[in-house]
Amino acid sequence: MDAIEAMGLHSPENVEFWSALRGGRFLVRRCASCGEAHWYPRAICPFCFSTDTRWEDGAGRGTIYSYTIMRRAAVPYAIAFVTLAEGPTMMTNIVDCDFNRIRIGQPVRLVVRERADGLPLPVFTPA
């Protein structure tokens, strides 16, 4: 059993997302009925409730909408809401940068990191 299965993240609804991410591709779900992209990936559109949703390759780019830096943690880290180029906003981490230089509106790009247990995670770094 791999980390995705162990965490209960392996389901028919999202297996394609995790498999693609493991291969370095970032997928976004888009509704064929209303045209809206949505995050988190799910089969039913949260805007019009259609089940006619499809995977598409994401640009892997976005802008920081909001962020906070957890400086009291044993290892400081930055949490952010990133608005993806496709439209939806996702919560993620900002990595590989000077936390004092992070700014709202800053362009970022996707980086896929693998946890110690093998789970791939979509995080972002300044573009």
Coordinates of N, CA and C in Angstrom, one line a residue:
M1 N 0.8 -1.2 0.0 CA 0.0 0.0 0.0 C 0.9 1.2 0.0
D2 N 0.6 2.2 -0.9 CA 1.5 3.4 -1.0 C 0.8 4.5 -0.1
A3 N 1.5 5.6 0.1 CA 1.1 6.7 1.0 C -0.3 7.2 0.6
I4 N -0.5 7.3 -0.7 CA -1.8 7.8 -1.1 C -3.0 6.9 -0.7
E5 N -2.8 5.6 -0.8 CA -3.8 4.7 -0.4 C -3.9 4.7 1.1
A6 N -2.8 4.7 1.8 CA -2.7 4.7 3.3 C -3.5 5.9 3.9
M7 N -3.4 7.0 3.2 CA -4.1 8.2 3.8 C -5.5 8.3 3.3
G8 N -6.0 7.3 2.6 CA -7.4 7.4 2.1 C -7.6 8.4 1.0
L9 N -6.5 8.8 0.3 CA -6.6 9.7 -0.8 C -6.8 9.1 -2.1
H10 N -6.7 7.8 -2.1 CA -6.8 7.0 -3.4 C -8.3 6.6 -3.6
S11 N -9.0 7.4 -4.4 CA -10.4 7.0 -4.7 C -10.6 7.2 -6.2
P12 N -11.6 6.7 -6.7 CA -11.9 6.8 -8.2 C -12.0 8.3 -8.6
E13 N -12.4 9.1 -7.6 CA -12.6 10.6 -7.9 C -11.3 11.3 -8.1
N14 N -10.3 10.9 -7.4 CA -9.1 11.7 -7.4 C -7.8 10.9 -7.8
V15 N -7.9 9.7 -8.1 CA -6.7 8.9 -8.4 C -5.9 9.4 -9.5
E16 N -6.6 10.0 -10.5 CA -5.9 10.5 -11.7 C -5.1 11.8 -11.3
F17 N -5.6 12.6 -10.4 CA -4.9 13.8 -9.9 C -3.6 13.3 -9.2
W18 N -3.6 12.4 -8.3 CA -2.5 12.0 -7.5 C -1.4 11.3 -8.4
S19 N -1.9 10.5 -9.3 CA -1.0 9.8 -10.3 C -0.3 10.8 -11.2
A20 N -1.0 11.8 -11.7 CA -0.4 12.8 -12.5 C 0.6 13.7 -11.7
L21 N 0.2 14.0 -10.5 CA 1.1 14.8 -9.6 C 2.4 14.1 -9.3
R22 N 2.3 12.8 -9.1 CA 3.5 11.9 -8.9 C 4.4 12.0 -10.1
G23 N 3.8 12.2 -11.3 CA 4.6 12.3 -12.5 C 5.0 13.7 -12.9
G24 N 4.7 14.7 -12.0 CA 5.1 16.0 -12.2 C 4.1 16.9 -12.9
R25 N 2.9 16.4 -13.2 CA 1.8 17.1 -13.8 C 0.8 17.5 -12.8
F26 N 0.3 18.8 -13.0 CA -0.8 19.3 -12.1 C -2.1 19.4 -12.8
L27 N -3.1 18.6 -12.4 CA -4.4 18.6 -13.0 C -5.4 19.5 -12.3
V28 N -6.3 20.1 -13.0 CA -7.4 20.9 -12.5 C -8.6 20.3 -13.1
R29 N -9.7 20.3 -12.3 CA -11.0 19.9 -12.8 C -11.8 21.1 -13.3
R30 N -12.4 20.9 -14.5 CA -13.2 22.0 -15.1 C -14.6 21.4 -15.5
C31 N -15.6 22.2 -15.3 CA -16.9 21.7 -15.6 C -17.2 22.0 -17.1
A32 N -17.7 21.0 -17.8 CA -18.0 21.1 -19.2 C -19.4 21.9 -19.4
S33 N -20.2 21.9 -18.3 CA -21.5 22.5 -18.4 C -21.4 24.1 -18.2
C34 N -20.7 24.5 -17.2 CA -20.6 26.0 -16.9 C -19.3 26.6 -17.2
G35 N -18.3 25.7 -17.5 CA -16.9 26.2 -17.9 C -16.0 26.6 -16.7
E36 N -16.5 26.5 -15.5 CA -15.7 26.9 -14.3 C -14.7 25.8 -13.9
A37 N -13.5 26.2 -13.6 CA -12.5 25.3 -13.0 C -12.7 25.4 -11.5
H38 N -12.4 24.3 -10.8 CA -12.6 24.3 -9.4 C -11.5 23.5 -8.7
W39 N -11.2 23.9 -7.5 CA -10.3 23.3 -6.6 C -11.0 23.1 -5.3
Y40 N -10.9 22.0 -4.7 CA -10.2 20.8 -4.8 C -10.8 20.0 -5.9
P41 N -10.0 19.0 -6.4 CA -10.6 18.2 -7.5 C -11.7 17.3 -7.0
R42 N -12.8 17.4 -7.7 CA -13.9 16.5 -7.4 C -14.8 16.4 -8.6
A43 N -15.6 15.3 -8.6 CA -16.4 15.0 -9.8 C -17.6 15.9 -10.1
I44 N -18.1 16.5 -9.0 CA -19.3 17.3 -9.1 C -18.9 18.8 -9.0
C45 N -19.4 19.5 -10.0 CA -19.1 21.0 -10.1 C -19.7 21.7 -8.9
P46 N -18.9 22.4 -8.1 CA -19.5 23.2 -7.0 C -20.3 24.4 -7.4
F47 N -20.2 24.8 -8.6 CA -20.9 26.0 -9.1 C -22.3 25.7 -9.7
C48 N -22.4 24.6 -10.5 CA -23.7 24.3 -11.1 C -24.2 22.9 -10.8
F49 N -23.4 22.1 -10.0 CA -23.7 20.8 -9.6 C -23.8 19.7 -10.7
S50 N -23.2 20.1 -11.9 CA -23.1 19.1 -13.0 C -22.1 18.0 -12.6
T51 N -22.3 16.8 -13.2 CA -21.4 15.8 -13.1 C -20.5 15.7 -14.3
D52 N -20.7 16.6 -15.2 CA -19.9 16.6 -16.5 C -18.6 17.5 -16.3
T53 N -17.7 16.9 -15.5 CA -16.4 17.6 -15.2 C -15.3 16.8 -15.8
R54 N -14.2 17.5 -16.2 CA -13.1 16.9 -16.8 C -11.8 17.4 -16.3
W55 N -10.8 16.5 -16.4 CA -9.4 16.9 -16.0 C -8.8 17.7 -17.1
E56 N -8.0 18.7 -16.7 CA -7.2 19.4 -17.7 C -5.9 19.7 -17.1
D57 N -4.9 19.8 -17.9 CA -3.5 20.2 -17.4 C -3.6 21.6 -16.9
G58 N -3.1 21.8 -15.7 CA -3.0 23.1 -15.1 C -1.7 23.8 -15.6
A59 N -1.7 25.1 -15.5 CA -0.5 25.8 -16.0 C 0.6 25.7 -14.9
G60 N 0.2 25.4 -13.7 CA 1.3 25.3 -12.6 C 1.8 26.7 -12.2
R61 N 0.9 27.7 -12.4 CA 1.2 29.1 -12.1 C 0.1 29.7 -11.4
G62 N 0.4 30.8 -10.6 CA -0.7 31.5 -9.9 C -0.1 32.7 -9.2
T63 N -0.9 33.3 -8.4 CA -0.5 34.5 -7.6 C -0.9 34.3 -6.1
I64 N -0.1 34.9 -5.3 CA -0.4 34.8 -3.8 C -1.6 35.7 -3.5
Y65 N -2.6 35.1 -3.0 CA -3.8 35.9 -2.6 C -3.7 36.3 -1.1
S66 N -3.2 35.4 -0.3 CA -2.9 35.7 1.1 C -1.9 34.7 1.7
Y67 N -1.2 35.1 2.8 CA -0.2 34.2 3.3 C 0.0 34.5 4.8
T68 N 0.6 33.5 5.5 CA 1.1 33.7 6.8 C 2.4 32.9 7.0
I69 N 3.3 33.4 7.8 CA 4.5 32.7 8.1 C 4.5 32.1 9.5
M70 N 4.6 30.8 9.6 CA 4.6 30.2 10.9 C 6.1 30.2 11.5
R71 N 6.4 31.2 12.2 CA 7.8 31.4 12.7 C 8.1 30.7 14.0
R72 N 7.0 30.3 14.7 CA 7.3 29.6 16.0 C 7.4 28.1 15.9
A73 N 7.2 27.6 14.7 CA 7.3 26.2 14.4 C 8.8 25.8 14.6
A74 N 9.1 24.6 14.8 CA 10.5 24.1 14.9 C 11.2 24.5 13.7
V75 N 10.6 24.3 12.5 CA 11.1 24.7 11.2 C 10.1 25.7 10.7
P76 N 10.4 27.0 10.6 CA 9.4 27.9 10.1 C 9.0 27.6 8.7
Y77 N 7.7 27.9 8.4 CA 7.1 27.6 7.0 C 6.1 28.6 6.7
A78 N 5.8 28.7 5.4 CA 4.8 29.7 4.9 C 3.6 29.0 4.3
I79 N 2.4 29.4 4.8 CA 1.2 28.8 4.3 C 0.5 30.0 3.4
A80 N 0.0 29.6 2.3 CA -0.6 30.7 1.4 C -1.9 30.2 0.7
F81 N -2.7 31.1 0.4 CA -3.8 30.9 -0.6 C -3.3 31.4 -1.9
V82 N -3.2 30.5 -2.9 CA -2.7 30.8 -4.2 C -3.9 30.7 -5.2
T83 N -4.1 31.8 -5.9 CA -5.1 31.8 -7.0 C -4.4 31.3 -8.2
L84 N -4.9 30.2 -8.7 CA -4.3 29.5 -9.8 C -4.6 30.3 -11.1
A85 N -3.8 30.1 -12.1 CA -4.0 30.7 -13.4 C -5.4 30.4 -14.0
E86 N -5.9 29.2 -13.6 CA -7.2 28.7 -14.1 C -8.4 29.3 -13.4
G87 N -8.1 30.0 -12.3 CA -9.2 30.7 -11.5 C -9.4 30.3 -10.1
P88 N -9.4 29.0 -9.8 CA -9.6 28.6 -8.4 C -8.5 29.0 -7.4
T89 N -8.8 29.1 -6.2 CA -7.8 29.4 -5.1 C -7.6 28.2 -4.3
M90 N -6.3 27.9 -4.0 CA -6.0 26.7 -3.2 C -5.1 27.0 -2.0
M91 N -5.2 26.3 -0.9 CA -4.3 26.5 0.2 C -3.1 25.6 -0.1
T92 N -1.9 26.1 0.2 CA -0.6 25.4 -0.1 C 0.5 26.0 0.7
N93 N 1.7 25.6 0.4 CA 2.9 26.2 1.1 C 3.7 26.9 0.0
I94 N 4.4 27.9 0.5 CA 5.4 28.6 -0.3 C 6.8 28.2 0.1
V95 N 7.6 27.7 -0.8 CA 8.9 27.1 -0.5 C 10.1 27.7 -1.2
D96 N 11.3 27.4 -0.8 CA 12.5 27.8 -1.5 C 12.6 29.3 -1.7
C97 N 12.4 30.1 -0.7 CA 12.5 31.5 -0.8 C 12.7 32.1 0.6
D98 N 13.1 33.4 0.5 CA 13.2 34.2 1.8 C 11.8 34.6 2.2
F99 N 11.3 34.1 3.3 CA 9.9 34.4 3.7 C 9.7 35.9 3.9
N100 N 10.7 36.7 4.2 CA 10.5 38.1 4.3 C 10.2 38.8 3.0
R101 N 10.4 38.1 1.9 CA 10.2 38.7 0.6 C 8.9 38.3 -0.1
I102 N 8.1 37.4 0.6 CA 6.8 37.0 0.1 C 5.9 38.2 0.1
R103 N 5.1 38.4 -0.9 CA 4.1 39.5 -1.0 C 2.8 39.0 -1.6
I104 N 1.7 39.6 -1.2 CA 0.4 39.4 -1.9 C 0.5 39.9 -3.3
G105 N -0.1 39.1 -4.2 CA 0.0 39.4 -5.6 C 1.2 38.9 -6.3
Q106 N 2.2 38.3 -5.6 CA 3.4 37.8 -6.2 C 3.1 36.6 -7.0
P107 N 3.7 36.5 -8.2 CA 3.6 35.4 -9.1 C 4.3 34.2 -8.5
V108 N 3.8 33.0 -8.6 CA 4.4 31.8 -8.1 C 4.2 30.7 -9.2
R109 N 5.1 29.6 -9.0 CA 5.0 28.5 -9.9 C 5.0 27.2 -9.1
L110 N 4.4 26.2 -9.6 CA 4.3 24.9 -9.0 C 5.6 24.2 -8.8
V111 N 5.8 23.5 -7.7 CA 6.9 22.6 -7.4 C 6.2 21.4 -6.7
V112 N 6.5 20.2 -7.2 CA 6.0 19.0 -6.6 C 7.1 18.5 -5.6
R113 N 6.7 18.3 -4.4 CA 7.6 17.8 -3.3 C 7.0 16.5 -2.9
E114 N 7.9 15.6 -2.5 CA 7.5 14.3 -2.0 C 7.8 14.2 -0.5
R115 N 6.8 13.9 0.2 CA 7.0 13.7 1.7 C 7.8 12.4 1.9
A116 N 8.3 12.3 3.2 CA 9.1 11.1 3.5 C 8.3 9.8 3.3
D117 N 7.0 9.8 3.4 CA 6.2 8.6 3.2 C 5.8 8.4 1.7
G118 N 6.3 9.3 0.8 CA 6.1 9.1 -0.6 C 4.9 9.9 -1.2
L119 N 4.2 10.6 -0.4 CA 3.0 11.4 -0.9 C 3.5 12.6 -1.6
P120 N 3.1 12.8 -2.9 CA 3.5 14.0 -3.6 C 2.6 15.2 -3.2
L121 N 3.2 16.3 -3.0 CA 2.4 17.5 -2.6 C 2.7 18.7 -3.5
P122 N 1.6 19.3 -4.0 CA 1.7 20.5 -4.8 C 2.0 21.7 -3.9
V123 N 3.2 22.3 -4.1 CA 3.6 23.6 -3.3 C 4.0 24.6 -4.4
F124 N 4.3 25.8 -3.9 CA 4.7 26.8 -4.9 C 5.9 27.6 -4.4
T125 N 6.6 28.2 -5.4 CA 7.8 29.0 -5.1 C 7.7 30.2 -6.0
P126 N 8.3 31.3 -5.6 CA 8.2 32.6 -6.4 C 8.7 32.3 -7.8
A127 N 7.9 32.9 -8.8 CA 8.2 32.7 -10.2 C 9.3 33.6 -10.7

